[in-house]
mmCIF file of C-alpha atoms in Angstrom:
data_model
loop_
_atom_site.group_PDB
_atom_site.id
_atom_site.type_symbol
_atom_site.label_atom_id
_atom_site.label_comp_id
_atom_site.label_asym_id
_atom_site.label_seq_id
_atom_site.Cartn_x
_atom_site.Cartn_y
_atom_site.Cartn_z
ATOM 1 C CA SER B 1 -0.746 16.992 1.825
ATOM 2 C CA SER B 2 -1.784 19.364 4.591
ATOM 3 C CA THR B 3 -0.902 16.809 7.272
ATOM 4 C CA LEU B 4 2.496 16.220 5.677
ATOM 5 C CA LEU B 5 3.181 19.953 5.471
ATOM 6 C CA MET B 6 2.117 20.450 9.095
ATOM 7 C CA ILE B 7 4.412 17.629 10.271
ATOM 8 C CA ASP B 8 7.251 18.944 8.128
ATOM 9 C CA ARG B 9 6.853 22.420 9.624
ATOM 10 C CA ALA B 10 6.736 21.061 13.180
ATOM 11 C CA ILE B 11 9.922 19.057 12.636
ATOM 12 C CA SER B 12 11.726 22.057 11.184
ATOM 13 C CA LEU B 13 10.568 24.178 14.135
ATOM 14 C CA ARG B 14 11.305 21.520 16.770
ATOM 15 C CA PRO B 15 13.870 23.583 18.706
ATOM 16 C CA ALA B 16 11.523 26.558 18.914
ATOM 17 C CA ILE B 17 8.538 24.376 19.840
ATOM 18 C CA GLU B 18 10.503 22.602 22.566
ATOM 19 C CA THR B 19 11.774 25.905 23.966
ATOM 20 C CA PHE B 20 8.279 27.398 23.989
ATOM 21 C CA LEU B 21 6.636 24.370 25.608
ATOM 22 C CA ALA B 22 9.372 24.126 28.254
ATOM 23 C CA SER B 23 9.102 27.791 29.196
ATOM 24 C CA ARG B 24 8.449 28.600 32.840
ATOM 25 C CA ASP B 25 6.095 31.304 31.603
ATOM 26 C CA PHE B 26 3.613 28.684 30.365
ATOM 27 C CA PRO B 27 3.598 25.772 32.845
ATOM 28 C CA LYS B 28 0.235 24.469 31.596
ATOM 29 C CA LEU B 29 1.813 23.787 28.201
ATOM 30 C CA HIS B 30 4.524 21.466 29.587
ATOM 31 C CA ARG B 31 2.220 18.471 29.198
ATOM 32 C CA TYR B 32 2.177 18.986 25.419
ATOM 33 C CA GLN B 33 5.918 18.424 25.034
ATOM 34 C CA LEU B 34 6.713 15.525 22.721
ATOM 35 C CA SER B 35 9.118 12.780 23.705
ATOM 36 C CA ASP B 36 11.987 11.772 21.428
ATOM 37 C CA ALA B 37 9.945 8.697 20.441
ATOM 38 C CA GLU B 38 7.026 10.926 19.430
ATOM 39 C CA TRP B 39 9.323 13.144 17.345
ATOM 40 C CA ASP B 40 10.703 9.972 15.720
ATOM 41 C CA ALA B 41 7.145 8.865 14.964
ATOM 42 C CA LEU B 42 6.480 12.214 13.286
ATOM 43 C CA SER B 43 9.577 11.693 11.141
ATOM 44 C CA ASN B 44 8.261 8.270 10.141
ATOM 45 C CA PHE B 45 4.858 9.726 9.296
ATOM 46 C CA ARG B 46 6.549 12.391 7.196
ATOM 47 C CA GLU B 47 8.430 9.753 5.221
ATOM 48 C CA ILE B 48 5.264 7.707 4.659
ATOM 49 C CA LEU B 49 3.120 10.695 3.663
ATOM 50 C CA ALA B 50 5.817 12.092 1.365
ATOM 51 C CA VAL B 51 5.187 9.240 -1.088
ATOM 52 C CA PRO B 52 1.608 10.082 -2.172
ATOM 53 C CA HIS B 53 2.364 13.803 -1.815
ATOM 54 C CA ALA B 54 5.155 13.580 -4.402
ATOM 55 C CA PHE B 55 2.896 11.881 -6.931
ATOM 56 C CA GLN B 56 0.031 14.274 -6.249
ATOM 57 C CA GLN B 57 2.408 17.166 -6.917
ATOM 58 C CA ILE B 58 3.593 15.588 -10.172
ATOM 59 C CA LEU B 59 0.054 14.951 -11.398
ATOM 60 C CA SER B 60 -1.226 18.401 -10.452
ATOM 61 C CA ALA B 61 1.748 20.155 -12.082
ATOM 62 C CA LYS B 62 0.967 18.840 -15.553
ATOM 63 C CA LYS B 63 -0.448 21.324 -18.042
ATOM 64 C CA THR B 64 -2.776 18.677 -19.421
ATOM 65 C CA PRO B 65 -3.529 16.275 -16.580
ATOM 66 C CA CYS B 66 -4.962 13.014 -17.758
ATOM 67 C CA ILE B 67 -6.804 10.338 -15.848
ATOM 68 C CA SER B 68 -4.622 7.725 -17.537
ATOM 69 C CA ASP B 69 -1.693 9.020 -15.480
ATOM 70 C CA THR B 70 -3.423 8.058 -12.250
ATOM 71 C CA ILE B 71 -3.079 4.286 -12.618
ATOM 72 C CA PRO B 72 0.730 4.383 -12.999
ATOM 73 C CA ALA B 73 0.834 6.845 -10.075
ATOM 74 C CA PHE B 74 -1.228 4.455 -7.924
ATOM 75 C CA GLU B 75 1.143 1.633 -8.817
ATOM 76 C CA ALA B 76 4.205 3.750 -8.047
ATOM 77 C CA VAL B 77 2.807 4.742 -4.644
ATOM 78 C CA ARG B 78 1.972 1.089 -3.944
ATOM 79 C CA SER B 79 5.479 -0.010 -4.897
ATOM 80 C CA MET B 80 7.186 2.660 -2.799
ATOM 81 C CA TRP B 81 4.991 1.963 0.230
ATOM 82 C CA GLU B 82 5.702 -1.772 -0.050
ATOM 83 C CA LYS B 83 9.412 -0.928 -0.026
ATOM 84 C CA LEU B 84 8.896 1.279 3.044
ATOM 85 C CA GLU B 85 7.090 -1.617 4.744
ATOM 86 C CA THR B 86 10.299 -3.628 4.672
ATOM 87 C CA GLU B 87 12.459 -0.645 5.639
ATOM 88 C CA MET B 88 10.162 0.453 8.472
ATOM 89 C CA PRO B 89 8.717 -2.709 10.070
ATOM 90 C CA HIS B 90 7.688 -0.671 13.131
ATOM 91 C CA ALA B 91 5.315 1.311 10.868
ATOM 92 C CA LYS B 92 3.988 -1.679 8.933
ATOM 93 C CA ASN B 93 0.407 -1.354 10.257
ATOM 94 C CA ILE B 94 0.239 2.299 9.242
ATOM 95 C CA ILE B 95 1.644 1.634 5.780
ATOM 96 C CA ARG B 96 -0.630 -1.403 5.347
ATOM 97 C CA ALA B 97 -3.677 0.764 6.135
ATOM 98 C CA GLY B 98 -2.572 3.165 3.401
ATOM 99 C CA LEU B 99 -2.026 0.305 0.955
ATOM 100 C CA ASN B 100 -5.477 -1.091 1.722
ATOM 101 C CA LYS B 101 -7.098 2.307 1.113
ATOM 102 C CA LEU B 102 -5.121 2.705 -2.106
ATOM 103 C CA ALA B 103 -6.298 -0.730 -3.300
ATOM 104 C CA GLU B 104 -9.874 0.206 -2.434
ATOM 105 C CA TYR B 105 -9.677 3.367 -4.576
ATOM 106 C CA ARG B 106 -7.971 1.458 -7.380
ATOM 107 C CA ASN B 107 -10.685 -1.212 -7.361
ATOM 108 C CA GLN B 108 -13.408 1.432 -7.436
ATOM 109 C CA ALA B 109 -11.823 2.972 -10.527
ATOM 110 C CA ASP B 110 -11.774 -0.448 -12.213
ATOM 111 C CA ASP B 111 -15.486 -0.900 -11.511
ATOM 112 C CA VAL B 112 -16.622 2.361 -13.121
ATOM 113 C CA ASP B 113 -17.041 2.199 -16.895
ATOM 114 C CA ALA B 114 -16.680 5.973 -17.194
ATOM 115 C CA TYR B 115 -13.145 5.770 -15.786
ATOM 116 C CA PHE B 116 -12.233 3.002 -18.201
ATOM 117 C CA ILE B 117 -13.554 5.019 -21.152
ATOM 118 C CA ALA B 118 -11.954 8.258 -19.928
ATOM 119 C CA ILE B 119 -8.579 6.583 -19.473
ATOM 120 C CA HIS B 120 -8.571 5.229 -23.011
ATOM 121 C CA MET B 121 -10.059 8.400 -24.528
ATOM 122 C CA CYS B 122 -7.414 10.524 -22.833
ATOM 123 C CA GLN B 123 -4.632 8.320 -24.181
ATOM 124 C CA PHE B 124 -6.145 8.525 -27.673
ATOM 125 C CA VAL B 125 -6.417 12.329 -27.529
ATOM 126 C CA LEU B 126 -2.841 12.702 -26.289
ATOM 127 C CA LEU B 127 -1.527 10.439 -29.048
ATOM 128 C CA SER B 128 -3.362 12.261 -31.834
#
């Protein structure tokens, strides 16, 4: 989330950042100016990172968070990223890396008996 928030802030402050970096008072900073393509890339990153951020916010906002909510969240993130893959073919490698990492975490959860038990115990407690 911190990377997303940093990118979001930079995009919202783009005019001020560009003015500052272009200033004649700071010629050594000119080399740090971003091109339009780099600003576009930041916008793409923001869109990609907004997906897991939204689900993390939803899960952390619950009064009684439950591990059983994580699996549907993983699946929702996967589904939304797969949709973004088709909408943003230029960012496919980045999105695919995220999907691979997500699958790795999901598989690790499947392999740990404690997670399996906790998921089903949490559902039982919430239903009772």
